PDB file of N, CA, C and O in Angstrom:
ATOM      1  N   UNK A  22     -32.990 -57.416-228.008  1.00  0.00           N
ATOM      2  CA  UNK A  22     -33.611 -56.711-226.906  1.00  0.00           C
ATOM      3  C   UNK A  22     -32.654 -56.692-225.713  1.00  0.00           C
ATOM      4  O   UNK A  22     -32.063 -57.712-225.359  1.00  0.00           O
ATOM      5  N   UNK A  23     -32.524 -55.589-225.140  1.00  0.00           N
ATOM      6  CA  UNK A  23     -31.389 -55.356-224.025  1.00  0.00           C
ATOM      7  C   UNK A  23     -32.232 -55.936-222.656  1.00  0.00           C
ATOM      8  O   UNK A  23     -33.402 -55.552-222.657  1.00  0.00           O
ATOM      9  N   UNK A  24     -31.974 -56.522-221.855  1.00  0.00           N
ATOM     10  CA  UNK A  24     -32.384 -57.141-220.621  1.00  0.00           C
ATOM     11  C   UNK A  24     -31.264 -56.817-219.690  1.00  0.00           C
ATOM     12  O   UNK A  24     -30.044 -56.976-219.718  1.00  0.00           O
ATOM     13  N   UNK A  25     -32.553 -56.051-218.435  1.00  0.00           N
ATOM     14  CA  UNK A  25     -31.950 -54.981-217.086  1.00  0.00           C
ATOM     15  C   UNK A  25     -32.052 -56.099-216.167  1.00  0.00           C
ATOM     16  O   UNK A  25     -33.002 -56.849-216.392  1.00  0.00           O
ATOM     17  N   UNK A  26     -31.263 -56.411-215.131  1.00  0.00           N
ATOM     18  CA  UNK A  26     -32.444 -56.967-213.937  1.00  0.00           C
ATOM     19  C   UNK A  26     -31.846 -56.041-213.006  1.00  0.00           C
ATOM     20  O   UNK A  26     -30.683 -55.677-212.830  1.00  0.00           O
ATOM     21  N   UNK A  27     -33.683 -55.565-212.086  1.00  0.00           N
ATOM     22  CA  UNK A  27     -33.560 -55.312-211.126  1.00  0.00           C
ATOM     23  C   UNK A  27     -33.961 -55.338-209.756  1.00  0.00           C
ATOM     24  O   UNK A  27     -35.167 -55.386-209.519  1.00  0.00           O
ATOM     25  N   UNK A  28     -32.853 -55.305-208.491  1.00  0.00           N
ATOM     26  CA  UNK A  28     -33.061 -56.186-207.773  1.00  0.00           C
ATOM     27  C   UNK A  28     -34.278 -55.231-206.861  1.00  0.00           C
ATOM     28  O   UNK A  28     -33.970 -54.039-206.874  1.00  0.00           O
ATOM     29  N   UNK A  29     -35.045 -55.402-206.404  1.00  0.00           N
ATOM     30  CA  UNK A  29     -35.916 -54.656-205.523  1.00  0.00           C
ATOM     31  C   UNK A  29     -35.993 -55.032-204.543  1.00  0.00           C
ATOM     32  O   UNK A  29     -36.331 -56.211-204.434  1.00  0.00           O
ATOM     33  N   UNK A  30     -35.727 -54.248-203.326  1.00  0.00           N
ATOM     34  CA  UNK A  30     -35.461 -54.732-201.945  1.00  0.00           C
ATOM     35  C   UNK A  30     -36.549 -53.936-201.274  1.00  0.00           C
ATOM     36  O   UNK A  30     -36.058 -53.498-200.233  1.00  0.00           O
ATOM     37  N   UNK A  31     -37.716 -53.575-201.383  1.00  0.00           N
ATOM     38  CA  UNK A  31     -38.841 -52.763-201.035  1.00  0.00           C
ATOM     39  C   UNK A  31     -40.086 -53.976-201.665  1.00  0.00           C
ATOM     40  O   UNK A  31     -40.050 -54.974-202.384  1.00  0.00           O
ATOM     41  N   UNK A  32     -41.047 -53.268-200.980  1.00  0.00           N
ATOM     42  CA  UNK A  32     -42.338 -54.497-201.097  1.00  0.00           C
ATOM     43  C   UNK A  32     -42.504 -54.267-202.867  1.00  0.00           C
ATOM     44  O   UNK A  32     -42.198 -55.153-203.664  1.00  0.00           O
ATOM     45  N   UNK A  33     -43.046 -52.908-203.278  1.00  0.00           N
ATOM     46  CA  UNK A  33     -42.704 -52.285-204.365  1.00  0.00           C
ATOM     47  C   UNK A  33     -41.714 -51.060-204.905  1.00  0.00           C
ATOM     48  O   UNK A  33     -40.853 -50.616-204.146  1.00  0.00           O
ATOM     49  N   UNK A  34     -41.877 -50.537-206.248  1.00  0.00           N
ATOM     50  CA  UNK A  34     -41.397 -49.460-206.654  1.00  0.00           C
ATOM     51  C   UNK A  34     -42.611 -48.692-207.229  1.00  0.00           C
ATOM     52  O   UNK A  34     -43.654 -49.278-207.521  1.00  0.00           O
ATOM     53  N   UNK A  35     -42.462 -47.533-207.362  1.00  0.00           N
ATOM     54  CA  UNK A  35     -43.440 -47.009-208.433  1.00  0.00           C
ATOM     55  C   UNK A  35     -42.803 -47.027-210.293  1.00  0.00           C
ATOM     56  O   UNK A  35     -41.656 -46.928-210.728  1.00  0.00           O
ATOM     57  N   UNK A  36     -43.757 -47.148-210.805  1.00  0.00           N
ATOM     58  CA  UNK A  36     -43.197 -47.590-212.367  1.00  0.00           C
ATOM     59  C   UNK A  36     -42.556 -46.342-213.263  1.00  0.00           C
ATOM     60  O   UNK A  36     -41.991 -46.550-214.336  1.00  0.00           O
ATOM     61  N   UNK A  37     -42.738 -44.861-212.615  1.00  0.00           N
ATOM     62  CA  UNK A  37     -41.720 -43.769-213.033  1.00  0.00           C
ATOM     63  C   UNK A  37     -40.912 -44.062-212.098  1.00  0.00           C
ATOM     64  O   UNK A  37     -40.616 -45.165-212.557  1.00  0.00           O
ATOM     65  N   UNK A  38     -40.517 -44.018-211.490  1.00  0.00           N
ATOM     66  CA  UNK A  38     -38.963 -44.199-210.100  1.00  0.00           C
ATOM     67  C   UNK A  38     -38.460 -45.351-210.604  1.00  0.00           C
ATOM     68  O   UNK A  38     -37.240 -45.188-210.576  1.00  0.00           O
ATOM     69  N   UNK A  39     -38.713 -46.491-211.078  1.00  0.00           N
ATOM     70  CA  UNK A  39     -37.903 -47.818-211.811  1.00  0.00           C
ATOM     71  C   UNK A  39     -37.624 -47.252-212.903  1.00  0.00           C
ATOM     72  O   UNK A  39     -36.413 -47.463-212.839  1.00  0.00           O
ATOM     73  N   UNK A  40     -37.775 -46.587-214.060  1.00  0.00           N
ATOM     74  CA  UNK A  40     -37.540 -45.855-215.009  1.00  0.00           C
ATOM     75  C   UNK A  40     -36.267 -44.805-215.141  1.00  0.00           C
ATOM     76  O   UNK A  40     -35.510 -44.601-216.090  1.00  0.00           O
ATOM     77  N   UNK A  41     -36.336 -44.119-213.594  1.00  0.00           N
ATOM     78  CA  UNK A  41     -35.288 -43.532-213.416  1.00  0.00           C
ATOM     79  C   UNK A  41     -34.041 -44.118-212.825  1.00  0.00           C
ATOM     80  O   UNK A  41     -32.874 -43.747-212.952  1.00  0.00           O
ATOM     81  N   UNK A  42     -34.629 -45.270-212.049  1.00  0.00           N
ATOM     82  CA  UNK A  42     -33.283 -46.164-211.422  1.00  0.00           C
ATOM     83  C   UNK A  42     -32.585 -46.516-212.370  1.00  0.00           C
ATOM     84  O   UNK A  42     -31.463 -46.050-212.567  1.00  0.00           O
ATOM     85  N   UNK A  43     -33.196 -47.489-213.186  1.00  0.00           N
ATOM     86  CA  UNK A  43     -32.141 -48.091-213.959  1.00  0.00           C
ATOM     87  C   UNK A  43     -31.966 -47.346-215.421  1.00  0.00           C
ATOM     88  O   UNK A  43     -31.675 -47.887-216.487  1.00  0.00           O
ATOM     89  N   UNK A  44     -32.172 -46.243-215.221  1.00  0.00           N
ATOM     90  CA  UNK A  44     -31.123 -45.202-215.980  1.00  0.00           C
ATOM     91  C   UNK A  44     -31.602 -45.221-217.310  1.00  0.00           C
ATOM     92  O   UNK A  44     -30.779 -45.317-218.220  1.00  0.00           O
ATOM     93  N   UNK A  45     -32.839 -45.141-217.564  1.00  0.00           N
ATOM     94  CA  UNK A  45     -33.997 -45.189-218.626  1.00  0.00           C
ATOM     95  C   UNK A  45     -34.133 -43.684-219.049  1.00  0.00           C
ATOM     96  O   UNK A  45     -34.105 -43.223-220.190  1.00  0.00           O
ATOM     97  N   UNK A  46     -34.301 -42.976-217.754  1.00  0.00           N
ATOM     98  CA  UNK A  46     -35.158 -41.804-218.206  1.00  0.00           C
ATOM     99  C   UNK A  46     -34.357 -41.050-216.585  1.00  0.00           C
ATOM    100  O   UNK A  46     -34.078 -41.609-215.525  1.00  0.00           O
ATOM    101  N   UNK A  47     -34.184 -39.567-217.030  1.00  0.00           N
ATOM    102  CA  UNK A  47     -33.154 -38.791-215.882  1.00  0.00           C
ATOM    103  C   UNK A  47     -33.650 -38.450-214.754  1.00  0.00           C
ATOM    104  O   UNK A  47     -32.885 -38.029-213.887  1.00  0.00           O
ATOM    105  N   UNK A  48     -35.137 -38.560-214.486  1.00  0.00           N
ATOM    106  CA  UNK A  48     -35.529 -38.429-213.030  1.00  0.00           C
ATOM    107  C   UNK A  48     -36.900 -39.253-213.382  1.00  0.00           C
ATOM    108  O   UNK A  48     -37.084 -39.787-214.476  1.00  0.00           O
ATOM    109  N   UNK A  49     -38.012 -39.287-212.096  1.00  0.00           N
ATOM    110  CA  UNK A  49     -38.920 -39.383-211.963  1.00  0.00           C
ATOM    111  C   UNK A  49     -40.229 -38.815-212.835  1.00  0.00           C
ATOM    112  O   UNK A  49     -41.073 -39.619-213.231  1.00  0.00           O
ATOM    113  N   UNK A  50     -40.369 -37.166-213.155  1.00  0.00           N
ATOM    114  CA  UNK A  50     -41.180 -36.697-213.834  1.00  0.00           C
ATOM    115  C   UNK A  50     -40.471 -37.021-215.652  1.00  0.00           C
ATOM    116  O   UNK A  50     -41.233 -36.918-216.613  1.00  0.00           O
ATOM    117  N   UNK A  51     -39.411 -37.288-215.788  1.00  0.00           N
ATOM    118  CA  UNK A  51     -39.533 -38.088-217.192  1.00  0.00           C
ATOM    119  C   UNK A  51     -40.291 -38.993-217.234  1.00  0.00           C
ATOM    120  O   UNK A  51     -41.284 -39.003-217.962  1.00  0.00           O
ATOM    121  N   UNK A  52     -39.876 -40.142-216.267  1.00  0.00           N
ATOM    122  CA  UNK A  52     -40.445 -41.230-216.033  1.00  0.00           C
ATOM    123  C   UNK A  52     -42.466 -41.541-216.690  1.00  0.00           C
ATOM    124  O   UNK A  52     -43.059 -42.445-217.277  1.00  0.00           O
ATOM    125  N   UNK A  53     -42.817 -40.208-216.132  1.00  0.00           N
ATOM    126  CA  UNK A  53     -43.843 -40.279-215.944  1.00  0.00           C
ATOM    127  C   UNK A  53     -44.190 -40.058-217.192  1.00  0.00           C
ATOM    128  O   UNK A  53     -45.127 -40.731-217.621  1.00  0.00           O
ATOM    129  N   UNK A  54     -43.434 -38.909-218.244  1.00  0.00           N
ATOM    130  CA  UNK A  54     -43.881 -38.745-219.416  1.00  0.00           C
ATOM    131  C   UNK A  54     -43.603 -39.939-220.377  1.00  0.00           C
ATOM    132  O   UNK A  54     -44.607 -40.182-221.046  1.00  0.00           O
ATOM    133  N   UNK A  55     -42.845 -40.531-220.576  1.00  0.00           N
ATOM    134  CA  UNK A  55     -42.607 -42.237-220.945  1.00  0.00           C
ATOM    135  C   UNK A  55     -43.816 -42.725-220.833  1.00  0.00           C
ATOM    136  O   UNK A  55     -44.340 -43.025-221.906  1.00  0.00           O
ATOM    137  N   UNK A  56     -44.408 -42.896-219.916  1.00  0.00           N
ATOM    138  CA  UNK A  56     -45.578 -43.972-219.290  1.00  0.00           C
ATOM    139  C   UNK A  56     -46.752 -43.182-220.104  1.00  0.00           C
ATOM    140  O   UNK A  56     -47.612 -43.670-220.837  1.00  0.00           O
ATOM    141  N   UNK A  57     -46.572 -42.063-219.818  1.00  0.00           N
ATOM    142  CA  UNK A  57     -48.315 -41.181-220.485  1.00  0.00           C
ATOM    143  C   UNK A  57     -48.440 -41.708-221.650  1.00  0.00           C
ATOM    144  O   UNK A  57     -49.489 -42.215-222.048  1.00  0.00           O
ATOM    145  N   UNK A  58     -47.023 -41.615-222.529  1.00  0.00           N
ATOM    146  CA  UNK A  58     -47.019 -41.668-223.706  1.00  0.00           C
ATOM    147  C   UNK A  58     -47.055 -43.188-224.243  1.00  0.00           C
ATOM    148  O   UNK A  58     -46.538 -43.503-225.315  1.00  0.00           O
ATOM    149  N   UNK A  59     -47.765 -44.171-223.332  1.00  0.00           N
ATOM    150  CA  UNK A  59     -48.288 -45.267-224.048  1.00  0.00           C
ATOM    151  C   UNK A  59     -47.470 -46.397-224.266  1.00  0.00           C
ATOM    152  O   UNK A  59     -47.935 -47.512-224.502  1.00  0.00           O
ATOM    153  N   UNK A  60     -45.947 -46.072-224.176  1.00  0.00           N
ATOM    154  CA  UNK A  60     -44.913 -46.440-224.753  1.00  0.00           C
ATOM    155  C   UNK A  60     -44.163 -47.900-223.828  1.00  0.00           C
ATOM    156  O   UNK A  60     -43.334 -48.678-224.300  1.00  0.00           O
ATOM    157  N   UNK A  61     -44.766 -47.938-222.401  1.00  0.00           N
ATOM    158  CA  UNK A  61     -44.541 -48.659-221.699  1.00  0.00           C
ATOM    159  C   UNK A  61     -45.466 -49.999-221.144  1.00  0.00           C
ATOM    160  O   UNK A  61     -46.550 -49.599-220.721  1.00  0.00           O
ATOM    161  N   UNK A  62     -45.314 -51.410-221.046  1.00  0.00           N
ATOM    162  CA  UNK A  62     -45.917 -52.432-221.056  1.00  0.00           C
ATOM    163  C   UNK A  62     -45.605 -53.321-219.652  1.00  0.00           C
ATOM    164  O   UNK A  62     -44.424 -53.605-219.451  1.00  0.00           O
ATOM    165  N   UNK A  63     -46.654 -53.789-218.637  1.00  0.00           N
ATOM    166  CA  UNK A  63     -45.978 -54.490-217.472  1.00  0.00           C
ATOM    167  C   UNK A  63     -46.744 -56.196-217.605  1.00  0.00           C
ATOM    168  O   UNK A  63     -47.910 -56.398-217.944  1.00  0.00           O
ATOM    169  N   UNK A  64     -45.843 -57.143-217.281  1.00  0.00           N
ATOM    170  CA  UNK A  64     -46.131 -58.096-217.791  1.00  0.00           C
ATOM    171  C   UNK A  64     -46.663 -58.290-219.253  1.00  0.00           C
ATOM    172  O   UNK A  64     -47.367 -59.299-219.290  1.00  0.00           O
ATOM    173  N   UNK A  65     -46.585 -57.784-220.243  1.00  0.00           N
ATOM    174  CA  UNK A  65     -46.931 -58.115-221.536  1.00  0.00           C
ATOM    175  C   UNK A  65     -48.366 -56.597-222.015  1.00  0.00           C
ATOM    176  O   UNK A  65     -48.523 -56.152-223.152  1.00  0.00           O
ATOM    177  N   UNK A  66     -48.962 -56.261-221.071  1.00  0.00           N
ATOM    178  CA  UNK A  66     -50.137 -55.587-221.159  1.00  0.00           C
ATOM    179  C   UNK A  66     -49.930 -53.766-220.829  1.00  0.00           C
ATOM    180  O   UNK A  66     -49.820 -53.365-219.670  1.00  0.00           O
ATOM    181  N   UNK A  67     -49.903 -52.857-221.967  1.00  0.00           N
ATOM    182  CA  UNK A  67     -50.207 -51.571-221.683  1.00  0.00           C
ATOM    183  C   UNK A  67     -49.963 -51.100-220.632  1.00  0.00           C
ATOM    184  O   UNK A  67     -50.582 -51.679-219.739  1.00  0.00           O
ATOM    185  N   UNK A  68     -49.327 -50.283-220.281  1.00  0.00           N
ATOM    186  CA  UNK A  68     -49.494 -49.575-218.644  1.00  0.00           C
ATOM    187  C   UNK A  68     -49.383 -48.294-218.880  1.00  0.00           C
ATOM    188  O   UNK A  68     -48.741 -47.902-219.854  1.00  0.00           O
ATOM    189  N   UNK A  69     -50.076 -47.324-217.906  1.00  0.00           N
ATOM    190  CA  UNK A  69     -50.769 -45.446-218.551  1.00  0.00           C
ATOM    191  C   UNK A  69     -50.848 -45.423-216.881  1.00  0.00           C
ATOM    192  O   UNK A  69     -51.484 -44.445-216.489  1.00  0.00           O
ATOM    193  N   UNK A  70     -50.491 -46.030-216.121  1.00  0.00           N
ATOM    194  CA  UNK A  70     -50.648 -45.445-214.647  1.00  0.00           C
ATOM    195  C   UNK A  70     -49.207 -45.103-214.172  1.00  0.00           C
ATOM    196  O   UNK A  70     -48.386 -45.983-213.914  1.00  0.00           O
ATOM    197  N   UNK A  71     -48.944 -43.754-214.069  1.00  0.00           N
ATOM    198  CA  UNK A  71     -47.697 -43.412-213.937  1.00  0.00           C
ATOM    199  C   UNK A  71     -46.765 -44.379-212.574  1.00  0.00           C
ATOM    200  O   UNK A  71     -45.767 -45.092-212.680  1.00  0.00           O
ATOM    201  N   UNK A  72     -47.399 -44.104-211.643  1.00  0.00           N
ATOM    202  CA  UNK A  72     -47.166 -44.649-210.436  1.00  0.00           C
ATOM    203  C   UNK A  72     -47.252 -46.138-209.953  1.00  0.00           C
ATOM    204  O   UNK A  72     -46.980 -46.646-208.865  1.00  0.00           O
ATOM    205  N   UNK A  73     -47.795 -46.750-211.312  1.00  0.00           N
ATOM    206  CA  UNK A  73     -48.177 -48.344-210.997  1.00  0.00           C
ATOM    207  C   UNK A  73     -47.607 -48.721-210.036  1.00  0.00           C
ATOM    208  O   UNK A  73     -46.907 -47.748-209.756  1.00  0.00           O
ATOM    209  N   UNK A  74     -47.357 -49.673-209.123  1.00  0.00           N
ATOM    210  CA  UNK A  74     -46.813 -50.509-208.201  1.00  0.00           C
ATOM    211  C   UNK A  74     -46.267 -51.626-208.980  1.00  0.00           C
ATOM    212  O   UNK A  74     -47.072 -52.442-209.429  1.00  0.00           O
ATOM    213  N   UNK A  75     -44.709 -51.815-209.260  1.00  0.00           N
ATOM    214  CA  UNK A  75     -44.516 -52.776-209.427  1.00  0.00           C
ATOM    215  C   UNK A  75     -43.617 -53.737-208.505  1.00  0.00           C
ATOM    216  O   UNK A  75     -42.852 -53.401-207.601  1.00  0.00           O
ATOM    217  N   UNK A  76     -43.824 -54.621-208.831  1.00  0.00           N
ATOM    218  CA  UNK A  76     -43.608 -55.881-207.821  1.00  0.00           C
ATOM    219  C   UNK A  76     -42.645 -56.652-208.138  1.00  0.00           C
ATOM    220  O   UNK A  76     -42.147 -56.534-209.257  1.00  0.00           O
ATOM    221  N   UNK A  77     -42.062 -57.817-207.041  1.00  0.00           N
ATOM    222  CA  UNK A  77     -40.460 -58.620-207.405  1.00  0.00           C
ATOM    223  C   UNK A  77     -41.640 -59.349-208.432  1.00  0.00           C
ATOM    224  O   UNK A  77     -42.828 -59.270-208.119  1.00  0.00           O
ATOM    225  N   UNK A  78     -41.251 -59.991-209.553  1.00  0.00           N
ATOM    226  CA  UNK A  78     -41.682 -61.307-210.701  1.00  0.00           C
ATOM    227  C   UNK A  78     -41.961 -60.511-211.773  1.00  0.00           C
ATOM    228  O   UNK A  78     -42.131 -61.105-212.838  1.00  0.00           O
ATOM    229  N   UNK A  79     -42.043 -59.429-211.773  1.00  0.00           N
ATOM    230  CA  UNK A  79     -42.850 -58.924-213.139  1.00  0.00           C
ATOM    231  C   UNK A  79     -41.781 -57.933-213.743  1.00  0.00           C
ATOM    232  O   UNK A  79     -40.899 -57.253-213.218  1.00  0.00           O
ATOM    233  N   UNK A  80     -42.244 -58.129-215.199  1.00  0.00           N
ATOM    234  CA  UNK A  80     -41.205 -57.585-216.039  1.00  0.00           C
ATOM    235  C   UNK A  80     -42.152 -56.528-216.834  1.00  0.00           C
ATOM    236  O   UNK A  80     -43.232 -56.684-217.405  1.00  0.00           O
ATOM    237  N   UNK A  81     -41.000 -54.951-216.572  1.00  0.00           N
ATOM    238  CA  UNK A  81     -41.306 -54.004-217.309  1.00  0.00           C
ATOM    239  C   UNK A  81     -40.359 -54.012-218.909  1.00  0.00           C
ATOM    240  O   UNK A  81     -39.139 -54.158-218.982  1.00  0.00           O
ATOM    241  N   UNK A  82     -41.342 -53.809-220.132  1.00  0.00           N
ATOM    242  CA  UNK A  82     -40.912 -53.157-221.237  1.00  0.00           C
ATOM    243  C   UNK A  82     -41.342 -51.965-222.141  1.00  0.00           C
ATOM    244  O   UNK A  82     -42.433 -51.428-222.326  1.00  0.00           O
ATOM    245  N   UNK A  83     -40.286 -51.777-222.560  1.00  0.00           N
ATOM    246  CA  UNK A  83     -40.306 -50.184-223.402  1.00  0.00           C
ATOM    247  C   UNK A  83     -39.071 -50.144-224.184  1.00  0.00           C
ATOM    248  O   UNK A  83     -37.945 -50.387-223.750  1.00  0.00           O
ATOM    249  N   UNK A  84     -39.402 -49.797-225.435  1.00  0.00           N
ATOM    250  CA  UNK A  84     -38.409 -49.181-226.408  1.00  0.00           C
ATOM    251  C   UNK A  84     -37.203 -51.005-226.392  1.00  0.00           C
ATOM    252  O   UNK A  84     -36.046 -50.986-225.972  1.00  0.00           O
ATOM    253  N   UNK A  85     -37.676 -51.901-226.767  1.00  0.00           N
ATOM    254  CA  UNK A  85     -36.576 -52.606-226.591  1.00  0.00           C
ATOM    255  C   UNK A  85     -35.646 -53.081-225.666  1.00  0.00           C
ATOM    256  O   UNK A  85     -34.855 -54.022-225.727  1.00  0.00           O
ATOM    257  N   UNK A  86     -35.962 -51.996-224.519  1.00  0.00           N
ATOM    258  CA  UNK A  86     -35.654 -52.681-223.280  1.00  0.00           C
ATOM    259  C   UNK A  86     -36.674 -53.729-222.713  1.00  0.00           C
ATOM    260  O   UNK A  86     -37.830 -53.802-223.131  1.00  0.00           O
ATOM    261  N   UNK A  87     -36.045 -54.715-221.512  1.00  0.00           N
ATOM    262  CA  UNK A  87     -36.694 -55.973-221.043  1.00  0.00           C
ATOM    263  C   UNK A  87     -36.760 -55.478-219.606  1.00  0.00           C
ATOM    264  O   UNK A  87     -35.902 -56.175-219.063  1.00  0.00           O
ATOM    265  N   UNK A  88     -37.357 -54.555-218.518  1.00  0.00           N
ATOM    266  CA  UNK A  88     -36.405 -54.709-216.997  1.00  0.00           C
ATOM    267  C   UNK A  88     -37.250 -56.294-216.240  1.00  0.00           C
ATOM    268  O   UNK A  88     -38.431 -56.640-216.201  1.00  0.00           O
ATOM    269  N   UNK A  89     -36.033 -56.902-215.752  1.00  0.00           N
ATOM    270  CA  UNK A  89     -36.936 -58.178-214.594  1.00  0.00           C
ATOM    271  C   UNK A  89     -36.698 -57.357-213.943  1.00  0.00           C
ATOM    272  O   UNK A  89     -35.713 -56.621-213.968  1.00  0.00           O
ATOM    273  N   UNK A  90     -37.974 -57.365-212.942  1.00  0.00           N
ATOM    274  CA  UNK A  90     -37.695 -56.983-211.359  1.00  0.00           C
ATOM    275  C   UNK A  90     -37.814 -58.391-210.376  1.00  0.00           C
ATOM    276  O   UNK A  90     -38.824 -59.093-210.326  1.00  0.00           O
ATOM    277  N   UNK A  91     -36.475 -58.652-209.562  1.00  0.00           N
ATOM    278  CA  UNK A  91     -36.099 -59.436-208.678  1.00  0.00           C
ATOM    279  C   UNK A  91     -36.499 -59.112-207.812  1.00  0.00           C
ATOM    280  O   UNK A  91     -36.932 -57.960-207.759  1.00  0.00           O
ATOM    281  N   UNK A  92     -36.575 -60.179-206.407  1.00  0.00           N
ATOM    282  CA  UNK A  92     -36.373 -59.689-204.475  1.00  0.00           C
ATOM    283  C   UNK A  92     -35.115 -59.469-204.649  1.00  0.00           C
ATOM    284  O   UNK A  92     -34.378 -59.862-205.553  1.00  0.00           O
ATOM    285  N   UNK A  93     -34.862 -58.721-203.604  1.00  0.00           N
ATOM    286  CA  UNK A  93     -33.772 -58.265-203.341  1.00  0.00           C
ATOM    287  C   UNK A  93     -33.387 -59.034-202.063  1.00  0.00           C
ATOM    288  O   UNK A  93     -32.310 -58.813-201.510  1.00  0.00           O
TER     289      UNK A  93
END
């Protein structure tokens, strides 16, 4: 499994815009189709909310990728 870390220097991100940062998916509205499609998990559990809020401690996965999100 490939493991991203990333550093987040904002209170949050939205969970399509982290998708596109670290070079997952080529903009934002990919982002979003990733997430529809079921395919994405935050802390261990399903995630289908395009925009989730994610936060420094919690780790997004998909497809074999790991991302940590850090403080920045």
């Amino acid at each position: 499994m490939q493991k991203i870390d990333f550093e987040l220097n904002d209170e949050f991100v939205e969970l399509n815009q982290l998708l596109k940062l670290v070079g997952i998916c080529d903009s934002g509205g990919a982002g979003k189709m990733v997430v529809a499609g079921g395919n994405v998990s935050v802390d261990g559990q399903q995630e289908l909310r395009k925009t989730c809020k994610i936060r420094a401690g919690q780790v997004v996965s998909l497809n074999g990728v790991r991302i940590h999100v850090k403080p920045g």
